Amino acid sequence: MSSNTLIVESKNDKYFFDAIIQHLNCNIEIAPPILISDEDYLEMNGLNPQKLVNALEDLKTDIQKGKVDKTGVIIDIDNESEDNRIGFVNDCVQRVFLNSPSLNKTNEFISIDLDGFDIQLACHLTNVNGQGELETVLKEIKSKPSPHADCLDSWRDCIQSQNEVIKSKDFDKFWVDMYVRFDTCSNQEKKQAGRKCSMSGFDYIMANKKDIWNFDHPILSDLKHFLSLFR
């Protein structure tokens, strides 16, 4: 029996997309994530094409067994252009599926014929208004009051007044950390804060505290459209 498969970039991406898929009641499996590194703050330009190639090679094996119908690749746009990110995916796809057509845009399938098996492949770029990554999205869709996290704006102003710079992606990660740790963690959960009140415990958060995110936020419309292609 064939299935729909997503290839994503990190474990936390997987937990997030799993939750969205459940919210939408879609029939999609998520393949083992493309782990860039164990370092949460690795720059996006460190995304290793070989790891995406390896994931596509694993997918190729399943395709040849008739196990895959449609597949999607989701990576962060970070500070790159959409064209550059699509080009990155195309380069990896071409290395695995020789002479396959190229993706021209996000959220649109190409057809790949492999040994008589025809599969559909599309890509999506995690972003908010054309830039960012998972934490950028999470910051946008928070659903609870966030006084602790919001006070980081004053901290950033102070840092900048000292002629120091904090990158937007680092600030967003810090903001989400504070929101999860101090704005949405119960007194009982704080007894196990490392597992239940931090992004290192994001699996727990997405399994038990989905309500701290607004899955109906309009910023998710493009992602939902992408996922709807797999119905």
Short mmCIF file of C-alpha atoms in Angstrom, two decimals:
data_model
loop_
_atom_site.label_atom_id
_atom_site.label_comp_id
_atom_site.label_asym_id
_atom_site.label_seq_id
_atom_site.Cartn_x
_atom_site.Cartn_y
_atom_site.Cartn_z
CA MET A 1 0.00 0.00 0.00
CA SER A 2 1.46 3.36 -1.05
CA SER A 3 1.58 6.42 1.21
CA ASN A 4 2.33 10.12 1.26
CA THR A 5 5.69 11.08 2.77
CA LEU A 6 7.27 14.30 3.98
CA ILE A 7 11.01 14.89 4.38
CA VAL A 8 11.71 17.57 6.99
CA GLU A 9 14.78 19.22 8.39
CA SER A 10 14.87 18.53 12.13
CA LYS A 11 13.22 16.60 14.94
CA ASN A 12 11.36 19.70 16.11
CA ASP A 13 10.11 20.33 12.58
CA LYS A 14 8.78 16.77 12.59
CA TYR A 15 6.94 17.26 15.89
CA PHE A 16 5.42 20.51 14.61
CA PHE A 17 4.30 19.16 11.24
CA ASP A 18 2.95 16.01 12.89
CA ALA A 19 0.71 18.22 15.00
CA ILE A 20 -0.46 20.26 12.00
CA ILE A 21 -1.17 17.07 10.03
CA GLN A 22 -3.24 15.71 12.91
CA HIS A 23 -5.08 19.04 13.12
CA LEU A 24 -5.92 18.81 9.43
CA ASN A 25 -6.59 15.06 9.56
CA CYS A 26 -4.27 14.40 6.59
CA ASN A 27 -2.84 11.02 5.64
CA ILE A 28 0.87 11.84 5.53
CA GLU A 29 3.86 10.12 7.07
CA ILE A 30 7.01 12.03 7.98
CA ALA A 31 10.29 10.39 7.10
CA PRO A 32 13.28 10.58 9.47
CA PRO A 33 14.31 14.25 9.54
CA ILE A 34 17.36 15.65 7.76
CA LEU A 35 19.40 16.30 10.89
CA ILE A 36 21.86 19.09 10.18
CA SER A 37 23.60 18.85 13.53
CA ASP A 38 22.90 18.41 17.22
CA GLU A 39 23.60 22.13 17.55
CA ASP A 40 20.30 24.01 17.65
CA TYR A 41 21.83 27.29 16.53
CA LEU A 42 23.70 26.08 13.45
CA GLU A 43 23.38 28.58 10.60
CA MET A 44 20.97 27.54 7.88
CA ASN A 45 23.71 27.81 5.25
CA GLY A 46 25.13 24.73 6.93
CA LEU A 47 22.28 22.65 5.51
CA ASN A 48 24.18 19.74 4.06
CA PRO A 49 22.91 18.76 0.59
CA GLN A 50 24.26 15.24 1.09
CA LYS A 51 21.80 14.72 3.96
CA LEU A 52 18.88 15.63 1.72
CA VAL A 53 20.32 13.40 -0.99
CA ASN A 54 20.54 10.55 1.53
CA ALA A 55 16.92 11.08 2.56
CA LEU A 56 15.85 11.04 -1.09
CA GLU A 57 17.87 7.88 -1.68
CA ASP A 58 15.97 6.20 1.16
CA LEU A 59 12.76 7.43 -0.42
CA LYS A 60 13.87 6.05 -3.78
CA THR A 61 14.14 2.59 -2.27
CA ASP A 62 10.57 2.82 -0.97
CA ILE A 63 9.36 4.10 -4.34
CA GLN A 64 10.86 1.07 -6.07
CA LYS A 65 8.88 -1.09 -3.66
CA GLY A 66 5.68 0.76 -4.56
CA LYS A 67 5.37 2.26 -1.08
CA VAL A 68 5.28 5.97 -1.98
CA ASP A 69 2.70 7.93 -3.95
CA LYS A 70 3.43 11.58 -3.17
CA THR A 71 6.33 13.17 -1.34
CA GLY A 72 7.13 16.63 -0.06
CA VAL A 73 10.35 18.30 1.05
CA ILE A 74 10.09 21.05 3.68
CA ILE A 75 13.11 23.19 4.59
CA ASP A 76 13.54 26.63 6.16
CA ILE A 77 13.92 29.59 3.87
CA ASP A 78 16.03 31.37 6.54
CA ASN A 79 17.48 34.49 4.86
CA GLU A 80 17.76 32.97 1.40
CA SER A 81 15.60 33.77 -1.61
CA GLU A 82 12.86 31.39 -2.65
CA ASP A 83 14.66 30.75 -5.94
CA ASN A 84 17.87 29.76 -4.13
CA ARG A 85 16.06 27.36 -1.84
CA ILE A 86 14.15 25.76 -4.72
CA GLY A 87 17.44 25.47 -6.59
CA PHE A 88 18.96 23.71 -3.59
CA VAL A 89 16.14 21.14 -3.58
CA ASN A 90 16.35 20.72 -7.37
CA ASP A 91 20.08 20.00 -7.21
CA CYS A 92 19.51 17.25 -4.65
CA VAL A 93 16.55 15.77 -6.52
CA GLN A 94 18.54 15.68 -9.77
CA ARG A 95 21.36 13.78 -8.06
CA VAL A 96 18.96 11.03 -7.02
CA PHE A 97 16.39 11.04 -9.83
CA LEU A 98 18.42 11.60 -12.98
CA ASN A 99 16.76 13.64 -15.73
CA SER A 100 13.76 14.42 -13.54
CA PRO A 101 11.89 17.67 -14.24
CA SER A 102 12.71 20.69 -12.08
CA LEU A 103 10.58 22.34 -9.45
CA ASN A 104 9.69 25.85 -10.59
CA LYS A 105 7.80 26.99 -7.53
CA THR A 106 6.77 25.84 -4.08
CA ASN A 107 3.53 23.95 -3.41
CA GLU A 108 3.42 22.49 -6.91
CA PHE A 109 4.07 18.88 -7.86
CA ILE A 110 6.43 17.56 -10.48
CA SER A 111 6.04 14.01 -11.78
CA ILE A 112 8.99 11.64 -11.55
CA ASP A 113 8.99 8.29 -13.32
CA LEU A 114 11.14 5.66 -11.65
CA ASP A 115 11.17 2.13 -13.05
CA GLY A 116 7.53 2.39 -14.00
CA PHE A 117 6.47 3.99 -10.72
CA ASP A 118 5.17 7.54 -11.09
CA ILE A 119 5.46 9.73 -8.00
CA GLN A 120 4.58 13.34 -7.33
CA LEU A 121 7.13 15.56 -5.56
CA ALA A 122 6.76 19.10 -4.25
CA CYS A 123 8.58 21.38 -1.82
CA HIS A 124 7.58 23.95 0.77
CA LEU A 125 9.67 26.60 2.52
CA THR A 126 9.05 27.34 6.18
CA ASN A 127 8.84 31.13 6.50
CA VAL A 128 6.99 34.18 7.75
CA ASN A 129 6.68 36.87 5.10
CA GLY A 130 9.52 35.40 3.07
CA GLN A 131 12.09 34.74 5.76
CA GLY A 132 12.78 32.72 8.88
CA GLU A 133 12.41 29.19 10.15
CA LEU A 134 10.34 27.12 12.57
CA GLU A 135 10.82 29.45 15.55
CA THR A 136 9.78 32.41 13.39
CA VAL A 137 6.50 30.64 12.71
CA LEU A 138 6.03 29.59 16.34
CA LYS A 139 6.54 33.16 17.54
CA GLU A 140 3.88 34.31 15.08
CA ILE A 141 1.27 31.71 16.08
CA LYS A 142 1.60 31.81 19.87
CA SER A 143 -1.85 31.76 21.48
CA LYS A 144 -1.22 32.59 25.14
CA PRO A 145 -0.20 35.81 26.89
CA SER A 146 3.57 36.21 26.62
CA PRO A 147 4.76 38.90 29.06
CA HIS A 148 8.11 37.24 29.78
CA ALA A 149 8.95 36.66 26.14
CA ASP A 150 7.68 40.08 25.04
CA CYS A 151 10.00 41.84 27.50
CA LEU A 152 12.88 40.57 25.39
CA ASP A 153 12.16 43.47 23.03
CA SER A 154 13.52 45.83 25.71
CA TRP A 155 16.53 43.56 26.17
CA ARG A 156 17.22 43.65 22.43
CA ASP A 157 16.99 47.46 22.44
CA CYS A 158 19.49 47.52 25.29
CA ILE A 159 21.86 45.20 23.43
CA GLN A 160 21.65 47.35 20.31
CA SER A 161 22.29 50.51 22.34
CA GLN A 162 25.61 48.91 23.33
CA ASN A 163 26.49 48.56 19.63
CA GLU A 164 25.92 44.82 19.77
CA VAL A 165 23.80 42.90 17.28
CA ILE A 166 21.58 39.89 17.76
CA LYS A 167 20.41 38.14 14.63
CA SER A 168 16.68 37.86 14.06
CA LYS A 169 16.83 34.05 13.98
CA ASP A 170 18.66 33.96 17.33
CA PHE A 171 16.20 36.43 18.83
CA ASP A 172 13.24 34.35 17.66
CA LYS A 173 14.75 31.20 19.17
CA PHE A 174 15.31 33.04 22.45
CA TRP A 175 11.76 34.42 22.37
CA VAL A 176 10.22 30.99 21.83
CA ASP A 177 12.41 29.53 24.59
CA MET A 178 11.14 32.17 27.03
CA TYR A 179 7.53 31.69 25.94
CA VAL A 180 7.72 27.94 26.44
CA ARG A 181 9.71 28.11 29.68
CA PHE A 182 8.16 31.05 31.54
CA ASP A 183 4.83 31.96 29.90
CA THR A 184 3.28 28.53 29.32
CA CYS A 185 4.89 26.17 31.84
CA SER A 186 2.78 25.14 34.84
CA ASN A 187 4.20 24.90 38.35
CA GLN A 188 3.90 21.12 38.14
CA GLU A 189 5.74 21.01 34.80
CA LYS A 190 8.51 23.22 36.17
CA LYS A 191 9.55 20.30 38.36
CA GLN A 192 10.69 18.66 35.10
CA ALA A 193 11.48 21.83 33.19
CA GLY A 194 14.13 20.28 30.96
CA ARG A 195 11.66 17.75 29.58
CA LYS A 196 8.42 19.72 29.73
CA CYS A 197 9.33 23.41 29.51
CA SER A 198 12.03 23.71 26.86
CA MET A 199 12.52 23.30 23.15
CA SER A 200 14.64 20.25 23.88
CA GLY A 201 11.35 18.73 25.08
CA PHE A 202 9.38 19.92 22.06
CA ASP A 203 7.97 16.42 21.56
CA TYR A 204 6.26 16.68 24.97
CA ILE A 205 5.00 20.18 24.20
CA MET A 206 3.48 19.22 20.84
CA ALA A 207 1.91 16.09 22.30
CA ASN A 208 0.48 17.68 25.45
CA LYS A 209 0.29 21.46 25.02
CA LYS A 210 -0.84 22.13 21.47
CA ASP A 211 -3.12 24.87 22.79
CA ILE A 212 -0.18 27.23 23.28
CA TRP A 213 -0.12 27.57 19.49
CA ASN A 214 -2.89 28.82 17.20
CA PHE A 215 -3.10 26.26 14.39
CA ASP A 216 -5.79 28.39 12.73
CA HIS A 217 -3.53 31.41 12.35
CA PRO A 218 -3.62 32.82 8.79
CA ILE A 219 0.19 32.68 8.55
CA LEU A 220 -0.22 28.90 8.26
CA SER A 221 -2.50 29.14 5.21
CA ASP A 222 0.30 28.51 2.70
CA LEU A 223 1.53 25.48 4.66
CA LYS A 224 -2.01 24.12 4.90
CA HIS A 225 -2.41 24.54 1.16
CA PHE A 226 0.77 22.54 0.65
CA LEU A 227 -0.42 19.78 2.96
CA SER A 228 -3.83 19.73 1.26
CA LEU A 229 -2.07 18.56 -1.92
CA PHE A 230 -1.52 15.23 -0.17
CA ARG A 231 -5.18 14.48 0.57
#
